[in-house]
Short mmCIF file of C-alpha atoms in Angstrom, two decimals:
data_model
loop_
_atom_site.label_atom_id
_atom_site.label_comp_id
_atom_site.label_asym_id
_atom_site.label_seq_id
_atom_site.Cartn_x
_atom_site.Cartn_y
_atom_site.Cartn_z
CA UNK D 1 26.90 67.33 82.01
CA UNK D 2 30.46 66.40 81.77
CA UNK D 3 32.15 63.59 82.81
CA UNK D 4 36.15 62.97 83.61
CA UNK D 5 36.05 59.92 81.57
CA UNK D 6 38.14 59.82 78.35
CA UNK D 7 34.98 60.38 75.76
CA UNK D 8 36.90 58.71 72.83
CA UNK D 9 36.22 55.31 74.51
CA UNK D 10 34.48 52.96 76.41
CA UNK D 11 35.33 50.34 78.61
CA UNK D 12 38.26 48.57 79.64
CA UNK D 13 41.39 49.07 76.89
CA UNK D 14 43.87 46.16 77.52
CA UNK D 15 47.89 47.10 77.34
CA UNK D 16 49.16 46.80 73.93
CA UNK D 17 52.15 44.93 73.32
CA UNK D 18 53.91 42.43 71.55
CA UNK D 19 54.72 38.76 72.77
CA UNK D 20 58.21 37.93 72.50
CA UNK D 21 59.32 34.16 71.24
CA UNK D 22 62.08 33.23 70.70
CA UNK D 23 63.02 29.51 68.83
CA UNK D 24 64.91 27.19 70.85
CA UNK D 25 63.57 29.18 74.40
CA UNK D 26 60.88 28.80 77.12
CA UNK D 27 58.65 31.17 77.53
CA UNK D 28 59.43 32.32 81.04
CA UNK D 29 57.50 35.31 82.13
CA UNK D 30 56.47 36.30 85.68
CA UNK D 31 53.49 39.16 86.63
CA UNK D 32 53.21 40.56 90.21
CA UNK D 33 50.82 43.24 91.50
CA UNK D 34 51.99 45.99 92.37
CA UNK D 35 51.78 48.36 95.46
CA UNK D 36 51.82 45.44 98.52
CA UNK D 37 48.31 43.90 95.99
CA UNK D 38 47.62 40.22 96.11
CA UNK D 39 46.08 37.90 93.86
CA UNK D 40 42.50 37.11 95.42
CA UNK D 41 42.27 32.94 95.90
CA UNK D 42 40.91 31.74 92.83
CA UNK D 43 42.60 34.58 90.64
CA UNK D 44 43.16 32.65 87.20
CA UNK D 45 45.41 34.10 84.21
CA UNK D 46 45.81 32.55 80.78
CA UNK D 47 47.56 33.48 77.59
CA UNK D 48 45.38 32.60 74.49
CA UNK D 49 47.20 32.49 71.10
CA UNK D 50 45.73 32.37 67.65
CA UNK D 51 46.79 31.33 64.54
CA UNK D 52 46.78 35.05 61.83
CA UNK D 53 43.86 33.17 60.66
CA UNK D 54 41.93 33.19 63.41
CA UNK D 55 42.37 29.36 64.29
CA UNK D 56 42.75 28.76 68.12
CA UNK D 57 46.43 27.53 68.48
CA UNK D 58 46.62 27.26 72.51
CA UNK D 59 46.08 28.75 75.98
CA UNK D 60 48.92 28.67 78.51
CA UNK D 61 47.92 28.73 82.03
CA UNK D 62 49.52 30.54 84.85
CA UNK D 63 50.52 29.21 87.98
CA UNK D 64 48.74 32.27 90.30
CA UNK D 65 49.70 32.26 94.25
CA UNK D 66 49.05 35.53 96.02
CA UNK D 67 52.02 37.66 95.14
CA UNK D 68 52.59 36.71 91.32
CA UNK D 69 51.43 34.71 88.14
CA UNK D 70 54.11 33.08 86.56
CA UNK D 71 54.46 31.68 83.24
CA UNK D 72 57.32 28.60 82.58
CA UNK D 73 56.20 27.36 78.92
CA UNK D 74 58.69 24.98 77.39
CA UNK D 75 60.30 25.77 74.08
CA UNK D 76 58.69 22.60 72.51
CA UNK D 77 55.01 23.95 72.30
CA UNK D 78 56.24 28.09 72.22
CA UNK D 79 58.55 26.93 68.20
CA UNK D 80 54.92 25.69 67.29
CA UNK D 81 53.46 29.27 67.28
CA UNK D 82 54.00 31.17 64.37
CA UNK D 83 54.90 35.02 63.91
CA UNK D 84 51.98 37.38 63.58
CA UNK D 85 49.71 35.33 65.70
CA UNK D 86 47.41 37.32 68.47
CA UNK D 87 47.68 36.65 72.13
CA UNK D 88 44.98 38.10 74.54
CA UNK D 89 46.22 37.93 78.29
CA UNK D 90 42.73 37.43 80.29
CA UNK D 91 42.52 37.70 84.31
CA UNK D 92 39.63 36.04 85.70
CA UNK D 93 38.55 37.40 89.57
CA UNK D 94 36.91 35.42 91.79
CA UNK D 95 33.82 36.88 92.27
CA UNK D 96 30.12 36.77 91.62
CA UNK D 97 29.54 36.46 89.18
CA UNK D 98 33.26 36.27 87.99
CA UNK D 99 34.82 39.15 86.10
CA UNK D 100 37.27 38.46 83.32
CA UNK D 101 39.34 41.42 81.71
CA UNK D 102 41.97 41.17 78.74
CA UNK D 103 45.24 43.17 80.41
CA UNK D 104 47.49 43.02 77.04
CA UNK D 105 47.06 41.97 73.50
CA UNK D 106 49.17 42.17 70.77
CA UNK D 107 50.78 40.25 68.01
CA UNK D 108 53.17 37.30 68.60
CA UNK D 109 57.08 38.40 67.32
CA UNK D 110 59.15 35.70 66.51
CA UNK D 111 63.45 35.87 67.07
#
């Protein structure tokens, strides 16, 4: 029996990208659904940050509207995140039960 699924893995695979933080600058990001889609009411999106040792550093929650998820995190907060930390962006849809995906993962790069 054959399957159209890539046999190399199972499960949802997040996009792996670095998160760039510039000393003295705020982290500003907006994500919009594509193709005319909308975020359902009750959708939450957050970025969890951990130190290279794995210790939790912070969680930055997005402001979510039907057409965008946005962050504006002050430089005072961003500057405390060291290089080589890790981040995971999680989106949770208000299904029953709630469904959470890791959309993006990667390391923090300081500039």
